[in-house]
PDB file of C-alpha atoms and ligand atoms in Angstrom:
ATOM      1  CA  MET A  15      12.752  40.125  -2.933  1.00  0.00           C
ATOM      2  CA  VAL A  16      15.194  37.974  -5.133  1.00  0.00           C
ATOM      3  CA  GLU A  17      18.495  37.460  -3.521  1.00  0.00           C
ATOM      4  CA  LEU A  18      21.599  37.040  -5.644  1.00  0.00           C
ATOM      5  CA  LYS A  19      24.217  34.679  -4.317  1.00  0.00           C
ATOM      6  CA  SER A  20      27.870  35.194  -4.624  1.00  0.00           C
ATOM      7  CA  GLN A  21      30.119  32.505  -6.092  1.00  0.00           C
ATOM      8  CA  ALA A  22      31.132  31.512  -2.523  1.00  0.00           C
ATOM      9  CA  SER A  23      27.563  31.218  -1.477  1.00  0.00           C
ATOM     10  CA  LEU A  24      26.823  28.905  -4.464  1.00  0.00           C
ATOM     11  CA  ASN A  25      29.814  26.786  -3.396  1.00  0.00           C
ATOM     12  CA  ALA A  26      28.360  26.827   0.146  1.00  0.00           C
ATOM     13  CA  MET A  27      25.002  25.592  -1.119  1.00  0.00           C
ATOM     14  CA  ARG A  28      26.641  22.456  -2.608  1.00  0.00           C
ATOM     15  CA  PRO A  29      26.746  20.388   0.594  1.00  0.00           C
ATOM     16  CA  ALA A  30      23.033  20.636   1.021  1.00  0.00           C
ATOM     17  CA  GLY A  31      22.396  19.796  -2.594  1.00  0.00           C
ATOM     18  CA  GLN A  32      24.690  16.795  -2.253  1.00  0.00           C
ATOM     19  CA  ALA A  33      22.919  15.736   0.896  1.00  0.00           C
ATOM     20  CA  VAL A  34      19.706  15.808  -1.125  1.00  0.00           C
ATOM     21  CA  ALA A  35      21.136  13.836  -3.819  1.00  0.00           C
ATOM     22  CA  ARG A  36      22.469  11.108  -1.533  1.00  0.00           C
ATOM     23  CA  ALA A  37      19.192  10.796   0.298  1.00  0.00           C
ATOM     24  CA  LEU A  38      17.193  10.468  -2.832  1.00  0.00           C
ATOM     25  CA  ASP A  39      19.664   7.944  -4.219  1.00  0.00           C
ATOM     26  CA  ALA A  40      19.314   5.945  -1.002  1.00  0.00           C
ATOM     27  CA  VAL A  41      15.527   6.014  -1.152  1.00  0.00           C
ATOM     28  CA  ARG A  42      15.563   4.945  -4.782  1.00  0.00           C
ATOM     29  CA  ARG A  43      17.900   1.990  -3.944  1.00  0.00           C
ATOM     30  CA  ALA A  44      15.677   0.872  -0.974  1.00  0.00           C
ATOM     31  CA  ALA A  45      12.351   1.317  -2.732  1.00  0.00           C
ATOM     32  CA  SER A  46      11.251  -2.233  -3.780  1.00  0.00           C
ATOM     33  CA  VAL A  47       8.055  -4.176  -3.666  1.00  0.00           C
ATOM     34  CA  GLY A  48       6.860  -4.679  -0.030  1.00  0.00           C
ATOM     35  CA  VAL A  49       8.837  -1.722   1.411  1.00  0.00           C
ATOM     36  CA  SER A  50       6.649   0.868   3.239  1.00  0.00           C
ATOM     37  CA  LEU A  51       6.746   4.587   2.620  1.00  0.00           C
ATOM     38  CA  LEU A  52       7.597   5.104   6.406  1.00  0.00           C
ATOM     39  CA  GLU A  53      10.610   2.843   5.899  1.00  0.00           C
ATOM     40  CA  LEU A  54      11.746   4.969   2.919  1.00  0.00           C
ATOM     41  CA  ASP A  55      11.360   7.976   5.150  1.00  0.00           C
ATOM     42  CA  GLN A  56      13.625   6.357   7.702  1.00  0.00           C
ATOM     43  CA  VAL A  57      16.199   5.646   4.982  1.00  0.00           C
ATOM     44  CA  ALA A  58      16.230   9.321   4.075  1.00  0.00           C
ATOM     45  CA  ARG A  59      16.498  10.404   7.744  1.00  0.00           C
ATOM     46  CA  GLU A  60      19.566   8.199   8.194  1.00  0.00           C
ATOM     47  CA  GLU A  61      21.221   9.500   5.026  1.00  0.00           C
ATOM     48  CA  LEU A  62      20.561  13.098   5.934  1.00  0.00           C
ATOM     49  CA  LEU A  63      22.096  12.457   9.311  1.00  0.00           C
ATOM     50  CA  ARG A  64      25.164  10.957   7.742  1.00  0.00           C
ATOM     51  CA  SER A  65      25.509  14.147   5.713  1.00  0.00           C
ATOM     52  CA  GLY A  66      25.176  16.340   8.754  1.00  0.00           C
ATOM     53  CA  ALA A  67      22.024  17.810   7.303  1.00  0.00           C
ATOM     54  CA  ASN A  68      18.824  18.835   8.906  1.00  0.00           C
ATOM     55  CA  SER A  69      15.417  18.582   7.149  1.00  0.00           C
ATOM     56  CA  PRO A  70      13.508  21.694   6.068  1.00  0.00           C
ATOM     57  CA  PHE A  71      10.420  19.321   5.452  1.00  0.00           C
ATOM     58  CA  LEU A  72      10.147  17.958   8.987  1.00  0.00           C
ATOM     59  CA  GLY A  73       7.842  20.210  10.904  1.00  0.00           C
ATOM     60  CA  TYR A  74       7.234  22.595   7.975  1.00  0.00           C
ATOM     61  CA  HIS A  75       3.937  24.165   8.670  1.00  0.00           C
ATOM     62  CA  PRO A  76       2.678  26.513   5.773  1.00  0.00           C
ATOM     63  CA  SER A  77      -0.584  28.274   6.293  1.00  0.00           C
ATOM     64  CA  PHE A  78      -2.629  25.913   4.023  1.00  0.00           C
ATOM     65  CA  ALA A  79      -1.695  22.818   6.100  1.00  0.00           C
ATOM     66  CA  PRO A  80      -3.690  21.668   9.157  1.00  0.00           C
ATOM     67  CA  VAL A  81      -0.634  19.895  10.681  1.00  0.00           C
ATOM     68  CA  PRO A  82       3.214  20.386  10.396  1.00  0.00           C
ATOM     69  CA  PHE A  83       4.705  18.012   7.811  1.00  0.00           C
ATOM     70  CA  PRO A  84       5.718  14.949   9.828  1.00  0.00           C
ATOM     71  CA  ALA A  85       8.555  13.485   7.606  1.00  0.00           C
ATOM     72  CA  VAL A  86      11.788  14.301   5.756  1.00  0.00           C
ATOM     73  CA  ILE A  87      10.514  13.158   2.269  1.00  0.00           C
ATOM     74  CA  CYS A  88       7.245  13.573   0.535  1.00  0.00           C
ATOM     75  CA  ALA A  89       6.326  10.214  -1.015  1.00  0.00           C
ATOM     76  CA  SER A  90       3.513  10.452  -3.616  1.00  0.00           C
ATOM     77  CA  VAL A  91       2.344   7.197  -5.154  1.00  0.00           C
ATOM     78  CA  ASN A  92       0.555   6.796  -8.427  1.00  0.00           C
ATOM     79  CA  ASP A  93      -2.285   9.415  -8.576  1.00  0.00           C
ATOM     80  CA  ALA A  94      -0.654  11.388  -5.804  1.00  0.00           C
ATOM     81  CA  ILE A  95       1.049  14.375  -7.503  1.00  0.00           C
ATOM     82  CA  VAL A  96       3.120  15.993  -4.594  1.00  0.00           C
ATOM     83  CA  HIS A  97       3.222  16.391  -0.853  1.00  0.00           C
ATOM     84  CA  GLY A  98       2.418  12.817  -0.023  1.00  0.00           C
ATOM     85  CA  ILE A  99       2.933  12.009   3.631  1.00  0.00           C
ATOM     86  CA  PRO A 100       4.848   8.804   4.146  1.00  0.00           C
ATOM     87  CA  ASN A 101       2.593   6.169   5.870  1.00  0.00           C
ATOM     88  CA  GLU A 102       2.342   2.404   6.244  1.00  0.00           C
ATOM     89  CA  TYR A 103       1.487   1.877   2.591  1.00  0.00           C
ATOM     90  CA  ARG A 104       3.777  -0.882   1.124  1.00  0.00           C
ATOM     91  CA  LEU A 105       4.930  -0.522  -2.457  1.00  0.00           C
ATOM     92  CA  ARG A 106       3.523  -2.862  -5.012  1.00  0.00           C
ATOM     93  CA  SER A 107       4.867  -3.897  -8.370  1.00  0.00           C
ATOM     94  CA  GLY A 108       3.899  -1.357 -10.941  1.00  0.00           C
ATOM     95  CA  ASP A 109       3.689   1.600  -8.644  1.00  0.00           C
ATOM     96  CA  LEU A 110       4.929   4.943  -9.629  1.00  0.00           C
ATOM     97  CA  LEU A 111       6.677   6.717  -6.772  1.00  0.00           C
ATOM     98  CA  SER A 112       7.565  10.491  -6.618  1.00  0.00           C
ATOM     99  CA  VAL A 113       9.997  11.299  -3.714  1.00  0.00           C
ATOM    100  CA  ASP A 114      10.722  14.928  -2.764  1.00  0.00           C
ATOM    101  CA  CYS A 115      13.536  15.790  -0.332  1.00  0.00           C
ATOM    102  CA  GLY A 116      15.143  18.869   1.082  1.00  0.00           C
ATOM    103  CA  ALA A 117      18.213  19.443   3.264  1.00  0.00           C
ATOM    104  CA  LEU A 118      19.778  22.196   5.267  1.00  0.00           C
ATOM    105  CA  VAL A 119      23.581  22.251   5.725  1.00  0.00           C
ATOM    106  CA  ASP A 120      25.365  25.167   7.295  1.00  0.00           C
ATOM    107  CA  GLY A 121      22.315  27.358   6.880  1.00  0.00           C
ATOM    108  CA  TRP A 122      21.811  26.709   3.105  1.00  0.00           C
ATOM    109  CA  ALA A 123      18.962  24.706   1.647  1.00  0.00           C
ATOM    110  CA  GLY A 124      18.730  22.138  -1.144  1.00  0.00           C
ATOM    111  CA  ASP A 125      15.545  20.773  -2.727  1.00  0.00           C
ATOM    112  CA  ALA A 126      15.067  17.980  -5.332  1.00  0.00           C
ATOM    113  CA  ALA A 127      12.686  15.294  -6.454  1.00  0.00           C
ATOM    114  CA  ILE A 128      12.729  12.079  -8.376  1.00  0.00           C
ATOM    115  CA  SER A 129      10.004   9.773  -9.990  1.00  0.00           C
ATOM    116  CA  PHE A 130      10.495   6.168 -10.645  1.00  0.00           C
ATOM    117  CA  THR A 131       8.592   2.864 -10.964  1.00  0.00           C
ATOM    118  CA  VAL A 132       8.745  -0.137  -8.651  1.00  0.00           C
ATOM    119  CA  GLY A 133       8.798  -3.700  -9.931  1.00  0.00           C
ATOM    120  CA  ALA A 134       7.304  -4.150 -13.403  1.00  0.00           C
ATOM    121  CA  ALA A 135       6.798  -0.803 -14.962  1.00  0.00           C
ATOM    122  CA  ARG A 136       3.830   0.125 -17.102  1.00  0.00           C
ATOM    123  CA  PRO A 137       5.134   1.685 -20.428  1.00  0.00           C
ATOM    124  CA  ALA A 138       2.824   4.590 -19.908  1.00  0.00           C
ATOM    125  CA  ASP A 139       4.506   5.438 -16.606  1.00  0.00           C
ATOM    126  CA  THR A 140       7.987   5.141 -18.167  1.00  0.00           C
ATOM    127  CA  HIS A 141       6.984   7.604 -20.777  1.00  0.00           C
ATOM    128  CA  LEU A 142       5.426  10.013 -18.244  1.00  0.00           C
ATOM    129  CA  ILE A 143       8.637   9.987 -16.140  1.00  0.00           C
ATOM    130  CA  GLU A 144      10.797  10.313 -19.218  1.00  0.00           C
ATOM    131  CA  THR A 145       8.785  13.303 -20.284  1.00  0.00           C
ATOM    132  CA  ALA A 146       9.004  14.873 -16.837  1.00  0.00           C
ATOM    133  CA  GLN A 147      12.770  14.496 -16.936  1.00  0.00           C
ATOM    134  CA  GLN A 148      12.747  16.157 -20.415  1.00  0.00           C
ATOM    135  CA  ALA A 149      10.683  18.926 -19.105  1.00  0.00           C
ATOM    136  CA  LEU A 150      13.136  19.456 -16.201  1.00  0.00           C
ATOM    137  CA  ASN A 151      16.074  19.461 -18.447  1.00  0.00           C
ATOM    138  CA  ALA A 152      14.382  22.007 -20.935  1.00  0.00           C
ATOM    139  CA  GLY A 153      13.623  24.198 -17.834  1.00  0.00           C
ATOM    140  CA  ILE A 154      17.322  23.966 -16.666  1.00  0.00           C
ATOM    141  CA  ALA A 155      18.600  24.703 -20.235  1.00  0.00           C
ATOM    142  CA  ALA A 156      16.488  27.831 -20.235  1.00  0.00           C
ATOM    143  CA  ALA A 157      17.953  28.991 -16.872  1.00  0.00           C
ATOM    144  CA  VAL A 158      20.571  31.307 -18.357  1.00  0.00           C
ATOM    145  CA  VAL A 159      21.568  34.801 -17.840  1.00  0.00           C
ATOM    146  CA  GLY A 160      19.431  37.230 -20.118  1.00  0.00           C
ATOM    147  CA  ASN A 161      16.483  34.813 -20.310  1.00  0.00           C
ATOM    148  CA  ARG A 162      13.378  35.416 -18.223  1.00  0.00           C
ATOM    149  CA  ILE A 163      11.394  33.329 -15.704  1.00  0.00           C
ATOM    150  CA  GLY A 164       8.821  32.895 -18.480  1.00  0.00           C
ATOM    151  CA  ASP A 165      11.419  31.211 -20.617  1.00  0.00           C
ATOM    152  CA  ILE A 166      11.861  28.490 -18.074  1.00  0.00           C
ATOM    153  CA  ALA A 167       8.068  28.156 -17.633  1.00  0.00           C
ATOM    154  CA  HIS A 168       7.540  27.989 -21.308  1.00  0.00           C
ATOM    155  CA  ALA A 169      10.203  25.293 -21.877  1.00  0.00           C
ATOM    156  CA  ILE A 170       8.700  23.164 -19.133  1.00  0.00           C
ATOM    157  CA  GLY A 171       5.079  23.662 -20.225  1.00  0.00           C
ATOM    158  CA  ARG A 172       5.706  23.145 -23.935  1.00  0.00           C
ATOM    159  CA  THR A 173       7.467  19.751 -23.224  1.00  0.00           C
ATOM    160  CA  CYS A 174       4.550  18.535 -21.051  1.00  0.00           C
ATOM    161  CA  ARG A 175       1.694  19.747 -23.315  1.00  0.00           C
ATOM    162  CA  ALA A 176       3.306  18.357 -26.446  1.00  0.00           C
ATOM    163  CA  ALA A 177       3.111  14.953 -24.786  1.00  0.00           C
ATOM    164  CA  GLY A 178      -0.575  15.538 -23.871  1.00  0.00           C
ATOM    165  CA  TYR A 179      -0.005  15.707 -20.182  1.00  0.00           C
ATOM    166  CA  GLY A 180      -1.705  17.970 -17.617  1.00  0.00           C
ATOM    167  CA  ILE A 181       0.033  20.461 -15.433  1.00  0.00           C
ATOM    168  CA  PRO A 182      -1.433  21.073 -11.952  1.00  0.00           C
ATOM    169  CA  ASP A 183      -2.791  24.531 -11.700  1.00  0.00           C
ATOM    170  CA  GLY A 184      -0.833  27.013  -9.573  1.00  0.00           C
ATOM    171  CA  PHE A 185       2.049  24.814  -8.618  1.00  0.00           C
ATOM    172  CA  GLY A 186       5.582  25.233  -9.543  1.00  0.00           C
ATOM    173  CA  GLY A 187       9.164  26.006  -8.550  1.00  0.00           C
ATOM    174  CA  HIS A 188      10.709  28.677  -6.391  1.00  0.00           C
ATOM    175  CA  GLY A 189      13.869  30.579  -5.456  1.00  0.00           C
ATOM    176  CA  ILE A 190      15.902  28.885  -2.800  1.00  0.00           C
ATOM    177  CA  GLY A 191      18.775  29.862  -0.564  1.00  0.00           C
ATOM    178  CA  ARG A 192      18.846  30.335   3.106  1.00  0.00           C
ATOM    179  CA  GLN A 193      15.223  29.501   3.054  1.00  0.00           C
ATOM    180  CA  MET A 194      13.744  26.532   1.172  1.00  0.00           C
ATOM    181  CA  HIS A 195      11.162  28.774  -0.425  1.00  0.00           C
ATOM    182  CA  GLU A 196      12.275  32.241  -1.651  1.00  0.00           C
ATOM    183  CA  ASP A 197      11.182  34.555  -4.432  1.00  0.00           C
ATOM    184  CA  PRO A 198      10.644  34.286  -7.298  1.00  0.00           C
ATOM    185  CA  GLY A 199       7.966  31.747  -8.089  1.00  0.00           C
ATOM    186  CA  VAL A 200       8.858  29.500 -11.192  1.00  0.00           C
ATOM    187  CA  PRO A 201       5.598  28.571 -13.011  1.00  0.00           C
ATOM    188  CA  ASN A 202       5.512  25.288 -14.947  1.00  0.00           C
ATOM    189  CA  GLU A 203       3.825  26.859 -17.850  1.00  0.00           C
ATOM    190  CA  GLY A 204       3.506  30.340 -19.403  1.00  0.00           C
ATOM    191  CA  PRO A 205       4.465  32.548 -22.340  1.00  0.00           C
ATOM    192  CA  PRO A 206       8.194  33.070 -23.128  1.00  0.00           C
ATOM    193  CA  GLY A 207       9.888  36.387 -22.752  1.00  0.00           C
ATOM    194  CA  ARG A 208       7.906  37.467 -19.775  1.00  0.00           C
ATOM    195  CA  GLY A 209       8.584  37.871 -16.028  1.00  0.00           C
ATOM    196  CA  LEU A 210      11.767  38.595 -14.081  1.00  0.00           C
ATOM    197  CA  LYS A 211      15.051  38.707 -15.998  1.00  0.00           C
ATOM    198  CA  LEU A 212      17.455  35.948 -14.951  1.00  0.00           C
ATOM    199  CA  ARG A 213      20.688  37.203 -13.434  1.00  0.00           C
ATOM    200  CA  ALA A 214      23.907  35.397 -12.439  1.00  0.00           C
ATOM    201  CA  GLY A 215      23.602  34.331  -8.721  1.00  0.00           C
ATOM    202  CA  MET A 216      19.838  33.534  -8.838  1.00  0.00           C
ATOM    203  CA  VAL A 217      19.182  29.975  -7.449  1.00  0.00           C
ATOM    204  CA  LEU A 218      15.878  28.246  -8.467  1.00  0.00           C
ATOM    205  CA  ALA A 219      14.240  25.030  -7.633  1.00  0.00           C
ATOM    206  CA  ILE A 220      12.805  23.957 -10.953  1.00  0.00           C
ATOM    207  CA  GLU A 221      10.081  21.294 -10.586  1.00  0.00           C
ATOM    208  CA  PRO A 222       7.758  20.124 -13.378  1.00  0.00           C
ATOM    209  CA  MET A 223       4.763  18.171 -12.280  1.00  0.00           C
ATOM    210  CA  LEU A 224       2.901  16.095 -14.920  1.00  0.00           C
ATOM    211  CA  VAL A 225      -0.645  14.512 -14.946  1.00  0.00           C
ATOM    212  CA  ALA A 226      -0.905  11.564 -17.303  1.00  0.00           C
ATOM    213  CA  GLY A 227      -4.592  12.026 -17.890  1.00  0.00           C
ATOM    214  CA  GLY A 228      -4.113  15.499 -19.283  1.00  0.00           C
ATOM    215  CA  THR A 229      -6.170  17.392 -16.660  1.00  0.00           C
ATOM    216  CA  ASP A 230      -4.862  20.356 -14.656  1.00  0.00           C
ATOM    217  CA  ASP A 231      -7.266  19.829 -11.759  1.00  0.00           C
ATOM    218  CA  TYR A 232      -6.340  18.271  -8.492  1.00  0.00           C
ATOM    219  CA  ARG A 233      -7.818  17.535  -5.106  1.00  0.00           C
ATOM    220  CA  THR A 234      -6.361  17.526  -1.734  1.00  0.00           C
ATOM    221  CA  ASP A 235      -6.601  14.544   0.569  1.00  0.00           C
ATOM    222  CA  ALA A 236      -8.210  14.765   4.073  1.00  0.00           C
ATOM    223  CA  ASP A 237      -4.683  14.931   5.484  1.00  0.00           C
ATOM    224  CA  GLY A 238      -4.569  18.474   4.111  1.00  0.00           C
ATOM    225  CA  TRP A 239      -1.199  17.759   2.308  1.00  0.00           C
ATOM    226  CA  THR A 240      -1.420  15.184  -0.377  1.00  0.00           C
ATOM    227  CA  LEU A 241      -2.355  16.475  -3.758  1.00  0.00           C
ATOM    228  CA  ARG A 242      -4.042  14.017  -6.163  1.00  0.00           C
ATOM    229  CA  THR A 243      -5.085  14.066  -9.772  1.00  0.00           C
ATOM    230  CA  LEU A 244      -8.776  14.752 -10.140  1.00  0.00           C
ATOM    231  CA  ASP A 245      -9.048  12.210 -13.030  1.00  0.00           C
ATOM    232  CA  GLY A 246      -7.335   9.397 -11.042  1.00  0.00           C
ATOM    233  CA  SER A 247      -4.496   9.236 -13.576  1.00  0.00           C
ATOM    234  CA  ARG A 248      -0.948   8.981 -12.373  1.00  0.00           C
ATOM    235  CA  ALA A 249       1.432  11.789 -11.985  1.00  0.00           C
ATOM    236  CA  ALA A 250       5.201  12.487 -11.899  1.00  0.00           C
ATOM    237  CA  HIS A 251       7.341  15.065 -10.235  1.00  0.00           C
ATOM    238  CA  VAL A 252      11.024  15.852 -10.732  1.00  0.00           C
ATOM    239  CA  GLU A 253      13.136  18.710  -9.289  1.00  0.00           C
ATOM    240  CA  HIS A 254      16.551  20.236  -9.193  1.00  0.00           C
ATOM    241  CA  THR A 255      18.115  23.124  -7.423  1.00  0.00           C
ATOM    242  CA  VAL A 256      19.779  25.117 -10.051  1.00  0.00           C
ATOM    243  CA  ALA A 257      22.122  28.080  -9.901  1.00  0.00           C
ATOM    244  CA  ILE A 258      22.238  30.670 -12.781  1.00  0.00           C
ATOM    245  CA  THR A 259      25.833  31.610 -13.478  1.00  0.00           C
ATOM    246  CA  LYS A 260      27.682  33.402 -16.171  1.00  0.00           C
ATOM    247  CA  ASP A 261      28.914  30.021 -17.393  1.00  0.00           C
ATOM    248  CA  GLY A 262      25.412  28.561 -17.630  1.00  0.00           C
ATOM    249  CA  PRO A 263      23.125  26.577 -15.297  1.00  0.00           C
ATOM    250  CA  ARG A 264      24.778  24.681 -12.353  1.00  0.00           C
ATOM    251  CA  VAL A 265      22.697  21.970 -10.918  1.00  0.00           C
ATOM    252  CA  LEU A 266      23.462  21.986  -7.125  1.00  0.00           C
ATOM    253  CA  THR A 267      21.559  18.839  -6.367  1.00  0.00           C
ATOM    254  CA  LYS A 268      23.447  16.493  -8.465  1.00  0.00           C
ATOM    255  CA  ALA A 269      25.566  13.760  -6.676  1.00  0.00           C
TER     256      ALA A 269
HETATM  257 MG1   MG B  13      10.993  19.749  -3.474  1.00  0.00          MG
HETATM  258 MG1   MG B  14      10.736  22.669  -4.329  1.00  0.00          MG
END
């Protein structure tokens, strides 16, 4: 069931969105050569604490996962697409890092992700990340009253495919509100003009995932969480929590 949020509820979702934005910003500032993924998780934990936020990631245990998620961020490096578990790995110059973070404040959830390079960036990575951002912007621009879910999916997918990138099969965005994952699903590719009609008060996490090598296949690490590209190429993932309003899309996870 798709829940429509009132204007007051959208306003109530902002603190969670701001908490996510602040945590991601802190992680981006802390992420440099030699810093470990576990240290970045700690940075996010402290920032969420400062915001009075809980983490919807920590202890999250969906049916596909063998263990509950042990961190407040997903940290996915290079060929890891999403759901990377922060570990002892220390960032190296030229790494591409995708960080996903959620927050719960006053019973409302926020969810966002960023991708960036550390140290000396490869031009190919810069292009991949820029295209991911463009795909997200295109998806957000399509999140308007009267459009359909398929229009968001089409805007994202078209942007990725035009650049020759792959889109991991079966992954995409989702409704969000009291729960981090609510209906409807928001695919990252599909025909326009199809699916649920968008109405004011719908809140969607829009999250393109791009595979540089152009394949849509992925594999899962032995940890049961980390998704990796099958071709070993690099991946990018960006996300915002976006409310559909009569005045246009409102990004709730901006600072
Ligand atoms: Mg996320
Ligand atoms: Mg999400």
